[in-house]
Coordinates of C-alpha atoms in Angstrom, one line a residue:
M131 CA -28.2 9.3 44.4
S132 CA -29.1 6.4 42.0
S133 CA -30.3 3.2 43.6
L134 CA -31.8 -0.1 42.4
D135 CA -35.2 0.7 44.1
L136 CA -36.6 0.5 40.6
A137 CA -39.5 -1.2 38.9
L138 CA -39.4 -3.0 35.6
I139 CA -41.9 -2.6 32.8
G140 CA -41.9 -4.1 29.4
N141 CA -43.5 -6.4 26.8
C142 CA -40.9 -8.9 25.7
S143 CA -39.7 -6.5 22.9
I144 CA -38.4 -3.7 25.1
G145 CA -38.0 -3.0 28.8
A146 CA -37.6 0.0 31.0
L147 CA -36.8 0.9 34.6
V148 CA -38.8 3.4 36.5
D149 CA -37.7 5.1 39.7
A150 CA -39.8 5.9 42.8
Q151 CA -41.0 9.2 41.4
A152 CA -42.1 7.9 38.0
R153 CA -38.9 8.8 36.1
I154 CA -38.0 6.3 33.4
V155 CA -34.2 6.1 33.9
W156 CA -33.2 3.2 31.7
G157 CA -34.6 1.8 28.5
C158 CA -33.1 0.7 25.2
F159 CA -34.8 0.9 21.7
P160 CA -35.7 -0.8 19.5
R161 CA -34.9 -3.9 21.7
F162 CA -33.1 -4.9 24.9
D163 CA -29.6 -4.6 23.4
G164 CA -30.3 -1.4 21.5
D165 CA -29.1 2.1 22.1
P166 CA -30.0 3.3 25.6
T167 CA -32.5 6.1 24.8
F168 CA -33.0 6.4 28.6
C169 CA -29.7 6.2 30.4
A170 CA -29.9 8.5 33.4
L171 CA -29.2 5.4 35.6
L172 CA -25.7 5.6 34.2
T173 CA -25.4 9.4 34.1
P174 CA -25.2 10.9 37.6
S175 CA -25.5 14.5 36.2
E176 CA -29.0 13.4 35.2
D177 CA -29.6 16.3 32.7
F178 CA -30.5 13.9 29.9
G179 CA -31.5 10.3 29.2
F180 CA -34.8 10.2 31.2
F181 CA -38.6 10.6 30.9
A182 CA -40.1 12.4 33.9
V183 CA -43.5 13.4 35.0
E184 CA -42.8 15.9 37.8
L185 CA -45.4 17.3 40.2
E186 CA -44.9 20.9 41.3
E187 CA -44.4 21.3 45.0
F188 CA -44.0 17.5 45.3
E189 CA -44.2 16.1 48.8
R190 CA -44.2 12.2 48.5
A191 CA -44.9 9.3 46.2
E192 CA -46.6 5.9 46.5
Q193 CA -45.9 3.2 44.0
N194 CA -47.0 -0.4 43.2
Y195 CA -47.7 -2.8 40.4
L196 CA -51.3 -3.4 39.4
E197 CA -51.8 -6.8 40.9
N198 CA -50.7 -9.7 38.7
T199 CA -49.6 -7.4 35.9
A200 CA -46.5 -5.6 34.6
I201 CA -48.3 -2.3 34.8
L202 CA -46.7 0.1 37.3
V203 CA -48.9 2.7 39.1
T204 CA -47.2 5.8 40.8
R205 CA -49.2 8.3 42.8
L206 CA -47.5 11.7 43.3
F207 CA -48.8 14.0 46.1
D208 CA -48.1 17.7 46.4
R209 CA -48.2 19.9 49.6
H210 CA -51.7 21.2 48.9
G211 CA -53.6 18.0 48.5
G212 CA -53.1 17.6 44.8
V213 CA -52.6 14.0 43.6
V214 CA -51.8 12.6 40.2
E215 CA -51.6 9.0 39.2
V216 CA -49.1 7.8 36.5
S217 CA -49.7 4.3 35.0
D218 CA -46.7 3.0 33.1
F219 CA -46.5 0.0 30.8
A220 CA -45.6 -1.4 27.4
P221 CA -48.6 -2.8 25.5
R222 CA -48.8 -6.6 25.2
F223 CA -51.9 -8.5 24.2
G224 CA -53.3 -10.8 21.5
Q225 CA -54.6 -9.2 18.3
Y226 CA -55.4 -10.6 14.9
G227 CA -54.2 -14.1 15.9
R228 CA -50.8 -12.9 17.0
M229 CA -49.1 -11.2 20.0
F230 CA -49.1 -7.4 19.7
R231 CA -46.0 -6.1 21.5
P232 CA -44.9 -2.8 19.8
T233 CA -41.8 -1.0 20.8
T234 CA -43.9 1.5 22.7
L235 CA -44.1 2.9 26.2
V236 CA -47.5 4.2 27.4
R237 CA -47.8 6.8 30.2
R238 CA -51.3 7.6 31.4
I239 CA -51.5 10.6 33.8
Q240 CA -54.7 11.2 35.7
R241 CA -55.8 13.8 38.2
I242 CA -57.0 12.1 41.4
E243 CA -57.5 15.1 43.7
G244 CA -56.9 18.8 44.0
N245 CA -55.4 21.1 41.4
P246 CA -52.1 19.4 40.5
R247 CA -49.6 21.1 38.3
I248 CA -47.1 19.0 36.4
V249 CA -44.1 19.2 34.1
V250 CA -43.3 16.6 31.5
R251 CA -39.6 16.3 30.8
L252 CA -38.7 14.0 27.9
R253 CA -34.9 14.1 27.2
P254 CA -33.8 11.0 25.2
A255 CA -30.2 10.3 24.4
C256 CA -28.6 8.5 21.5
D257 CA -25.2 7.0 20.5
D258 CA -24.6 5.5 24.0
G259 CA -25.2 8.8 25.7
A260 CA -22.9 10.8 23.4
G261 CA -25.7 12.5 21.3
R262 CA -29.1 14.0 21.5
P263 CA -31.8 13.3 18.9
V264 CA -32.9 16.0 16.5
T265 CA -36.4 17.2 17.5
T266 CA -39.3 18.0 15.1
W267 CA -43.0 18.3 15.9
G268 CA -46.5 18.6 14.7
S269 CA -49.9 19.3 16.1
H270 CA -50.0 16.4 18.5
H271 CA -46.7 14.7 18.2
I272 CA -42.9 15.2 18.7
R273 CA -40.3 13.3 16.8
Y274 CA -36.9 12.4 18.2
V275 CA -34.6 11.5 15.3
S276 CA -31.1 10.0 15.6
S277 CA -28.9 8.4 12.9
S278 CA -30.2 4.9 13.8
L279 CA -33.7 5.5 15.3
A280 CA -36.7 7.7 15.1
L281 CA -39.2 7.8 18.0
R282 CA -42.5 9.6 18.1
L283 CA -44.3 10.9 21.1
T284 CA -48.0 11.2 20.4
T285 CA -50.0 13.0 23.1
D286 CA -53.2 14.9 23.9
A287 CA -51.1 17.2 26.2
S288 CA -49.7 20.5 25.0
V289 CA -46.8 19.8 22.7
T290 CA -45.4 23.3 23.5
A291 CA -45.5 22.5 27.2
I292 CA -43.5 19.3 26.7
L293 CA -41.0 20.9 24.3
Q294 CA -40.4 23.8 26.6
E295 CA -40.8 21.8 29.8
T296 CA -43.3 24.4 31.2
P297 CA -45.7 23.5 34.1
F298 CA -49.4 23.0 33.3
F299 CA -52.5 22.2 35.4
L300 CA -53.7 18.7 34.9
E301 CA -57.5 19.2 34.7
D302 CA -58.4 15.6 34.0
S303 CA -55.9 13.4 32.2
A304 CA -53.0 13.2 29.7
T305 CA -51.7 10.3 27.7
L306 CA -48.2 10.0 26.4
L307 CA -47.4 7.3 23.7
L308 CA -43.7 6.9 22.9
G309 CA -43.0 4.5 20.1
P310 CA -42.3 4.1 16.4
D311 CA -42.3 7.1 14.1
E312 CA -45.8 6.3 12.8
T313 CA -49.1 8.1 12.8
V314 CA -51.5 7.1 15.5
P315 CA -54.9 7.0 13.8
E316 CA -57.0 7.3 17.0
S317 CA -57.0 9.8 19.9
A318 CA -54.1 9.3 22.3
A319 CA -56.5 8.9 25.2
E320 CA -58.5 6.2 23.5
V321 CA -55.4 4.3 22.5
G322 CA -54.0 4.6 25.9
R323 CA -57.2 3.4 27.5
R324 CA -57.6 0.4 25.2
F325 CA -53.9 -0.6 25.5
F326 CA -54.2 -0.4 29.3
E327 CA -57.2 -2.6 29.5
E328 CA -56.0 -5.1 27.0
T329 CA -52.5 -5.3 28.6
A330 CA -53.9 -5.7 32.1
Q331 CA -56.2 -8.5 30.9
Y332 CA -53.3 -10.3 29.1
W333 CA -51.1 -10.4 32.2
R334 CA -53.9 -11.5 34.5
E335 CA -54.8 -14.3 32.1
W336 CA -51.1 -15.3 31.8
V337 CA -50.7 -15.4 35.6
R338 CA -54.0 -17.4 36.0
F339 CA -52.5 -20.3 34.1
L340 CA -49.2 -20.4 36.0
G341 CA -48.4 -23.3 38.3
I342 CA -47.3 -21.7 41.5
P343 CA -46.6 -23.0 45.0
F344 CA -49.0 -22.7 47.9
E345 CA -46.6 -20.5 49.9
W346 CA -45.0 -17.3 48.8
Q347 CA -47.4 -16.9 45.9
S348 CA -47.0 -13.1 45.4
A349 CA -43.2 -13.4 45.4
V350 CA -43.3 -16.2 42.8
I351 CA -45.9 -14.4 40.6
R352 CA -43.8 -11.3 40.5
A353 CA -40.6 -13.3 39.8
A354 CA -42.4 -15.1 37.0
I355 CA -43.7 -11.9 35.4
T356 CA -40.1 -10.5 35.6
L357 CA -38.7 -13.7 34.0
K358 CA -41.2 -13.3 31.2
L359 CA -40.3 -9.6 30.8
N360 CA -36.6 -10.6 30.3
A361 CA -37.6 -12.9 27.4
F362 CA -37.2 -11.5 23.9
D363 CA -40.3 -12.9 22.1
D364 CA -39.0 -12.6 18.6
T365 CA -36.3 -15.2 19.0
G366 CA -37.0 -16.8 22.3
A367 CA -33.8 -15.6 24.0
V368 CA -33.8 -14.7 27.7
V369 CA -31.4 -11.9 28.7
A370 CA -29.4 -12.1 31.9
A371 CA -30.6 -8.5 32.7
I372 CA -31.8 -5.5 30.7
T373 CA -29.0 -3.3 32.0
T374 CA -25.3 -2.9 31.4
S375 CA -22.4 -1.9 33.7
I376 CA -24.0 -1.6 37.1
P377 CA -21.0 -2.6 39.3
E378 CA -21.0 -5.9 41.2
A379 CA -19.6 -3.8 44.1
A380 CA -18.8 -0.2 44.7
G381 CA -15.7 0.9 42.8
S382 CA -14.9 -2.6 41.7
A383 CA -14.8 -2.0 37.9
R384 CA -16.7 -5.3 37.6
N385 CA -19.0 -3.6 35.2
W386 CA -20.4 -5.9 32.4
D387 CA -23.1 -5.8 29.7
Y388 CA -25.8 -8.4 30.5
R389 CA -28.2 -7.6 27.7
Y390 CA -27.4 -11.0 26.1
C391 CA -28.3 -14.7 26.5
W392 CA -25.9 -17.0 28.5
L393 CA -26.3 -20.7 27.7
R394 CA -25.2 -21.5 31.3
D395 CA -28.6 -20.1 32.5
G396 CA -30.5 -22.5 30.2
Y397 CA -30.9 -25.4 32.5
F398 CA -32.1 -23.2 35.4
V399 CA -34.4 -21.0 33.3
V400 CA -36.0 -24.0 31.6
N401 CA -36.5 -25.7 35.0
A402 CA -38.2 -22.6 36.4
L403 CA -40.5 -22.2 33.3
N404 CA -41.4 -25.9 33.4
R405 CA -42.3 -25.7 37.1
L406 CA -44.4 -22.6 36.4
S407 CA -46.1 -24.3 33.5
A408 CA -45.1 -21.4 31.3
T409 CA -44.7 -23.8 28.4
H410 CA -44.9 -21.3 25.5
T411 CA -42.0 -19.2 26.9
M412 CA -40.1 -22.4 27.6
E413 CA -40.7 -23.7 24.0
R414 CA -39.5 -20.4 22.5
Y415 CA -36.4 -20.4 24.7
L416 CA -35.6 -24.1 23.8
S417 CA -36.0 -23.2 20.2
Y418 CA -33.4 -20.4 20.6
I419 CA -31.0 -22.8 22.2
V420 CA -31.5 -25.6 19.6
N421 CA -30.9 -23.1 16.8
I422 CA -27.7 -21.9 18.5
A423 CA -26.6 -25.5 18.8
A424 CA -27.4 -26.2 15.1
D425 CA -25.5 -23.1 14.0
A426 CA -22.4 -24.3 15.9
G427 CA -22.4 -27.6 13.9
E428 CA -19.3 -29.5 14.8
G429 CA -17.6 -26.5 16.3
P430 CA -17.5 -25.3 19.9
L431 CA -20.3 -23.4 21.6
Q432 CA -19.7 -20.0 23.0
P433 CA -20.8 -19.1 26.6
V434 CA -23.0 -16.2 25.4
Y435 CA -24.8 -15.0 22.3
G436 CA -26.8 -12.0 21.2
I437 CA -30.6 -12.1 21.5
D438 CA -30.7 -12.5 17.7
G439 CA -28.3 -15.4 17.9
R440 CA -25.3 -13.5 16.7
A441 CA -21.9 -14.8 17.9
T442 CA -19.8 -11.6 17.9
L443 CA -20.4 -9.3 20.9
E444 CA -17.3 -7.1 20.7
E445 CA -16.8 -5.3 23.9
R446 CA -16.2 -1.5 23.9
F447 CA -16.5 1.4 26.3
A448 CA -19.1 4.1 26.3
P449 CA -17.1 7.1 27.6
A450 CA -20.1 9.6 27.5
L451 CA -21.7 7.6 30.3
A452 CA -20.0 8.1 33.6
G453 CA -21.5 5.0 35.2
Y454 CA -23.8 4.1 38.0
R455 CA -23.1 6.6 40.8
G456 CA -20.1 7.7 38.6
M457 CA -18.5 4.3 38.9
G458 CA -17.4 3.5 35.4
P459 CA -16.5 2.1 33.0
V460 CA -19.7 1.6 31.0
R461 CA -19.3 -1.3 28.6
T462 CA -21.4 -2.4 25.6
G463 CA -20.8 -5.9 24.3
N464 CA -19.2 -8.7 26.3
Q465 CA -15.8 -10.2 25.7
A466 CA -17.0 -13.4 27.4
Y467 CA -18.2 -14.5 24.0
R468 CA -14.5 -15.3 23.2
Q469 CA -14.0 -17.4 26.4
V470 CA -13.8 -21.1 26.5
Q471 CA -16.4 -22.4 29.0
H472 CA -16.9 -26.2 28.8
D473 CA -20.0 -26.2 31.0
V474 CA -22.1 -24.9 28.1
Y475 CA -22.4 -28.3 26.5
G476 CA -24.1 -29.7 29.6
S477 CA -26.3 -26.6 30.0
A478 CA -27.6 -26.8 26.4
I479 CA -28.3 -30.5 26.5
L480 CA -29.9 -30.4 30.0
A481 CA -32.2 -27.7 28.7
A482 CA -33.0 -29.5 25.4
T483 CA -33.7 -32.8 27.3
H484 CA -37.2 -31.3 28.1
I485 CA -38.1 -31.5 24.5
F486 CA -37.9 -35.3 24.5
F487 CA -39.7 -35.9 27.8
D488 CA -42.4 -33.2 28.2
S489 CA -45.6 -34.4 26.6
R490 CA -47.2 -30.9 26.8
L491 CA -44.9 -29.4 24.2
T492 CA -46.1 -29.0 20.6
R493 CA -42.7 -29.7 19.1
R494 CA -41.3 -33.0 20.4
G495 CA -37.7 -34.2 20.2
D496 CA -36.9 -36.8 17.5
E497 CA -33.9 -38.7 16.3
A498 CA -32.8 -35.9 14.0
L499 CA -32.6 -33.5 16.9
F500 CA -30.8 -36.1 19.0
R501 CA -28.2 -36.5 16.3
R502 CA -27.6 -32.7 16.3
L503 CA -27.2 -32.8 20.1
E504 CA -24.7 -35.6 19.8
S505 CA -22.2 -33.2 18.3
L506 CA -22.3 -31.2 21.5
G507 CA -21.8 -34.4 23.5
E508 CA -18.7 -35.2 21.4
Q509 CA -17.4 -31.7 22.3
A510 CA -18.0 -32.5 26.0
V511 CA -16.1 -35.8 25.7
R512 CA -13.2 -34.0 24.1
C513 CA -12.9 -31.1 26.6
Y514 CA -14.2 -32.2 30.0
D515 CA -10.7 -32.5 31.4
K516 CA -9.2 -29.5 29.6
P517 CA -8.7 -26.0 31.1
D518 CA -11.3 -23.3 30.7
A519 CA -12.5 -20.0 32.2
G520 CA -15.2 -21.8 34.2
L521 CA -18.7 -20.8 35.1
W522 CA -17.5 -17.6 36.7
E523 CA -15.7 -16.4 33.6
L524 CA -12.4 -15.7 35.1
R525 CA -10.3 -13.6 32.7
G526 CA -7.0 -14.8 34.1
A527 CA -5.3 -18.2 33.9
L528 CA -7.3 -21.2 32.7
R529 CA -7.8 -24.2 34.9
V530 CA -9.8 -27.5 34.8
H531 CA -12.9 -26.5 36.6
T532 CA -14.9 -29.2 38.4
F533 CA -18.3 -27.7 37.5
S534 CA -17.4 -27.6 33.8
A535 CA -16.4 -31.3 34.0
V536 CA -19.6 -32.2 35.9
M537 CA -21.7 -30.5 33.2
C538 CA -19.8 -32.4 30.5
W539 CA -20.8 -35.6 32.4
A540 CA -24.4 -34.3 32.5
A541 CA -24.3 -33.8 28.7
C542 CA -23.4 -37.5 28.2
D543 CA -25.7 -38.7 30.9
R544 CA -28.7 -37.0 29.4
L545 CA -27.8 -38.1 25.9
A546 CA -27.9 -41.7 27.2
R547 CA -31.3 -41.1 28.7
I548 CA -32.6 -39.5 25.5
A549 CA -31.3 -42.4 23.4
E550 CA -33.1 -44.8 25.7
R551 CA -36.3 -42.8 25.3
L552 CA -36.0 -43.0 21.6
G553 CA -35.2 -46.7 21.6
L554 CA -31.6 -46.2 20.3
A555 CA -29.9 -48.9 22.4
G556 CA -26.5 -48.6 20.7
R557 CA -26.3 -44.9 21.3
M558 CA -27.5 -45.3 24.9
T559 CA -24.6 -47.7 25.6
Y560 CA -22.2 -45.3 23.9
W561 CA -23.2 -42.3 25.9
R562 CA -23.5 -44.2 29.2
K563 CA -19.9 -45.4 28.8
H564 CA -18.7 -41.8 28.3
A565 CA -20.7 -40.6 31.3
E566 CA -19.3 -43.3 33.5
Q567 CA -15.7 -42.5 32.4
I568 CA -16.1 -38.8 33.1
H569 CA -17.8 -39.5 36.4
K570 CA -14.8 -41.7 37.4
V571 CA -12.3 -39.0 36.5
V572 CA -14.1 -36.2 38.2
S573 CA -14.6 -38.2 41.3
E574 CA -10.8 -38.9 41.5
R575 CA -9.3 -35.6 40.4
A576 CA -11.8 -33.1 41.9
W577 CA -12.0 -34.8 45.3
N578 CA -9.5 -33.4 47.8
D579 CA -8.6 -36.1 50.3
R580 CA -6.9 -33.8 52.8
R581 CA -10.0 -31.5 53.0
G582 CA -12.5 -34.3 52.6
T583 CA -14.5 -32.4 49.9
F584 CA -14.9 -31.8 46.2
V585 CA -13.0 -28.6 45.3
S586 CA -13.4 -26.1 42.5
T587 CA -10.6 -27.3 40.2
F588 CA -8.9 -30.6 39.5
G589 CA -6.1 -31.0 42.0
G590 CA -7.0 -27.7 43.6
D591 CA -7.7 -26.7 47.2
A592 CA -10.3 -23.8 46.9
M593 CA -14.1 -23.9 46.9
D594 CA -16.7 -22.3 44.7
A595 CA -20.5 -22.2 45.0
S596 CA -21.2 -24.3 41.9
L597 CA -20.3 -27.3 44.0
L598 CA -23.6 -26.9 45.7
L599 CA -25.2 -28.1 42.5
L600 CA -23.6 -31.6 42.4
A601 CA -26.8 -33.2 43.6
E602 CA -29.1 -30.9 41.7
V603 CA -27.7 -32.0 38.3
G604 CA -27.6 -35.7 39.4
F605 CA -23.8 -36.1 39.7
L606 CA -24.1 -37.2 43.3
D607 CA -27.0 -38.7 45.2
A608 CA -28.4 -36.5 47.9
A609 CA -27.6 -39.3 50.4
D610 CA -23.9 -39.5 49.3
P611 CA -21.8 -38.4 52.3
R612 CA -19.5 -36.6 49.9
F613 CA -22.3 -34.2 49.1
A614 CA -22.9 -33.3 52.7
A615 CA -19.2 -32.9 53.2
T616 CA -18.9 -30.6 50.2
V617 CA -21.9 -28.4 51.4
A618 CA -20.2 -28.2 54.8
A619 CA -17.0 -27.0 53.2
V620 CA -18.8 -24.4 51.2
E621 CA -20.5 -23.2 54.4
A622 CA -17.1 -22.9 56.1
E623 CA -15.3 -21.1 53.3
L624 CA -17.8 -19.1 51.3
K625 CA -20.5 -18.1 53.8
R626 CA -20.5 -14.5 55.0
G627 CA -23.4 -13.7 57.3
D628 CA -26.4 -15.2 55.6
F629 CA -24.9 -15.2 52.1
I630 CA -22.8 -17.5 50.0
F631 CA -20.1 -16.0 47.8
R632 CA -19.4 -17.6 44.5
Y633 CA -15.7 -17.8 45.5
V634 CA -13.4 -15.8 47.8
E635 CA -10.1 -16.2 46.2
K636 CA -8.5 -13.1 44.5
D637 CA -9.2 -12.8 40.8
D638 CA -8.3 -10.3 38.0
F639 CA -10.2 -7.5 39.8
G640 CA -9.2 -8.3 43.4
T641 CA -11.1 -10.1 46.1
P642 CA -14.9 -10.2 45.7
K643 CA -16.7 -7.9 48.1
N644 CA -20.3 -8.8 47.5
A645 CA -22.3 -12.1 47.4
F646 CA -23.7 -13.5 44.1
I647 CA -27.4 -13.8 45.1
V648 CA -28.3 -17.0 43.2
C649 CA -25.5 -18.9 45.1
T650 CA -27.5 -18.4 48.3
F651 CA -30.6 -19.8 46.6
W652 CA -28.4 -22.8 45.6
Y653 CA -27.4 -23.2 49.2
V654 CA -31.1 -23.1 50.3
N655 CA -31.8 -25.9 47.8
A656 CA -28.8 -27.9 49.1
L657 CA -30.0 -27.5 52.7
S658 CA -33.4 -28.8 51.7
T659 CA -31.9 -31.7 49.8
L660 CA -29.9 -32.7 52.9
G661 CA -33.1 -32.6 55.0
R662 CA -32.3 -29.3 56.7
R663 CA -35.7 -27.8 55.7
D664 CA -36.2 -25.6 58.7
E665 CA -32.8 -23.9 58.0
A666 CA -33.6 -23.7 54.3
R667 CA -37.0 -22.0 54.9
A668 CA -35.6 -19.5 57.4
L669 CA -32.8 -18.5 55.0
F670 CA -35.2 -18.3 52.1
E671 CA -37.4 -15.8 54.1
K672 CA -34.3 -13.7 54.7
L673 CA -33.5 -13.7 51.0
L674 CA -37.1 -12.6 50.3
A675 CA -36.6 -9.7 52.7
C676 CA -33.6 -8.5 50.6
R677 CA -35.8 -7.8 47.5
N678 CA -36.5 -4.2 46.7
R679 CA -40.1 -3.0 47.4
H680 CA -41.3 -4.3 44.1
G681 CA -40.0 -7.8 44.8
L682 CA -37.1 -7.6 42.4
L683 CA -33.4 -8.7 42.8
A684 CA -30.2 -7.6 41.2
E685 CA -27.1 -9.9 40.8
H686 CA -25.2 -9.2 43.9
I687 CA -25.8 -8.1 47.5
D688 CA -23.6 -6.4 50.1
P689 CA -23.7 -8.9 53.0
S690 CA -23.2 -6.1 55.6
S691 CA -25.7 -3.5 54.4
G692 CA -28.1 -5.6 52.3
E693 CA -27.8 -3.2 49.4
Q694 CA -28.2 -4.7 46.0
W695 CA -25.5 -4.3 43.3
G696 CA -24.9 -5.6 39.8
N697 CA -27.1 -5.7 36.7
F698 CA -30.8 -5.4 37.3
V699 CA -33.3 -7.2 37.2
Q700 CA -31.2 -10.3 37.2
T701 CA -32.8 -13.4 35.6
Y702 CA -30.5 -15.8 37.5
S703 CA -31.6 -14.3 40.9
M704 CA -35.4 -14.4 40.0
V705 CA -35.1 -18.0 38.7
G706 CA -33.3 -18.9 42.0
L707 CA -36.2 -17.5 43.9
I708 CA -38.8 -19.4 41.8
N709 CA -37.0 -22.8 42.0
A710 CA -36.4 -22.5 45.8
A711 CA -40.0 -21.5 46.6
I712 CA -41.4 -24.4 44.6
R713 CA -39.0 -26.8 46.3
L714 CA -39.7 -25.5 49.9
S715 CA -43.5 -24.8 49.8
I716 CA -45.9 -27.2 51.3
R717 CA -48.0 -29.0 48.7
W718 CA -51.4 -27.7 47.8
D719 CA -53.0 -31.0 48.8
Q720 CA -51.5 -30.6 52.3
A721 CA -52.3 -26.9 52.7
F722 CA -56.0 -27.1 53.9

């Protein structure tokens, strides 16, 4: 049965998921949102859409990342003492003054002990699982050709053995290079060796320059590498996850395509990258957001865009794919691009604020950029008290959501701060007045006197987890008794076991069954803000224990069983881990 006990490999051009026995079960080419060449994760029959290295008379497997890298190492053991080691990665390293990150997966197979006999099964799919590529081959390569893509496997193993899936003894090693349909001018073994060494060196150097907390270092490093792997270098976009349609809960039909970039994530992602000192990735992401804002002009921003910045993400079904554990439907595209979500203006401006205040950045904010951001602020002023779908993208009736209004306040508040930074006194006064007015309205209309708490909608009664962020974004002071009261109300209404649900009211798909993982990280941060650090640390440790064995998190978790659900690996969850760890850790100068 499929599970999310998977490892992520990639190089910021492509990504792939590998199971415990070294089968690649998910991977899209030629980029994150491309056709799923490997889709066995969403095809329970599992007769296609995978890339396996199988050991005859298999007994057990061991698997781990090479320390401080995105290189996965799997050891397969047979019943007679035979052992093979499979190293999986996508090349990434500096070359000729630029970053080399081809759309290529490398698999290096080495005999460690005994006389192991292996079978290589490479069964790619195309057309969202509906087709199979045409196969041609030469002396040392196999081509897989579809209407939109041609991939070439270059290898020093027997081409016949791979085509016919026949077992062969691994006498020493074999190298498999799957990538563009181009001739490899060197031996596969030499290319594989060089790519391995250069890629390992790249990741170790990248990690060496991270700013990490004293505590939970390995967890933060793995989360940081994962966040980096979810970034699309070419444009700077960061995808929510590299998968589509893994259900939020069993049989829920809450199956969405997350291979796109949500502006709502911007503030949290940029904060995490800033705290990690991953400034290059942060700058690229900020560039993506600024370009999106520029393209919008005077018009409204969408909640989500393609990794290439495209606006239209038409949603459709992929009927050839039965779904994770047979739980369809499988969707490509995301209809959320059509939704109205007013929090995006605050998210974009909060993220862009770093450009004006971070002296490490090579491209600094100026008055021209400020003027472009002002158009987003004007949108925030116009819509802060108007109905929208809200942060949680409810597909039913529109309401005036408190978090959306708060983020519109944040847009005006940060524009005032930027104007002050730039010495634009008139514009500072203008945006400060708007911020004060929005703050007054939200404080009146989102506060529920009967319950003694802020609530999720103007004039409403229900709670949602985004209220935990009121102090985080600066809307309330941490010492404001209204914040403590709101956190207490969230605890009472949304907490199930150790986990915080995003909301518990019935929506278009019924009552939520699983907890949205990042919400519990928000709760951890809120506890810390309120001075309840011991509780926060204890809960943070419990969250760390929920990661899979590679230290990775999906979007949702079953509060009863601890099983992960939802798209994987989830950027929001990993960012939540990073931000909470940095907040909770003792300082380096206090450690020893």
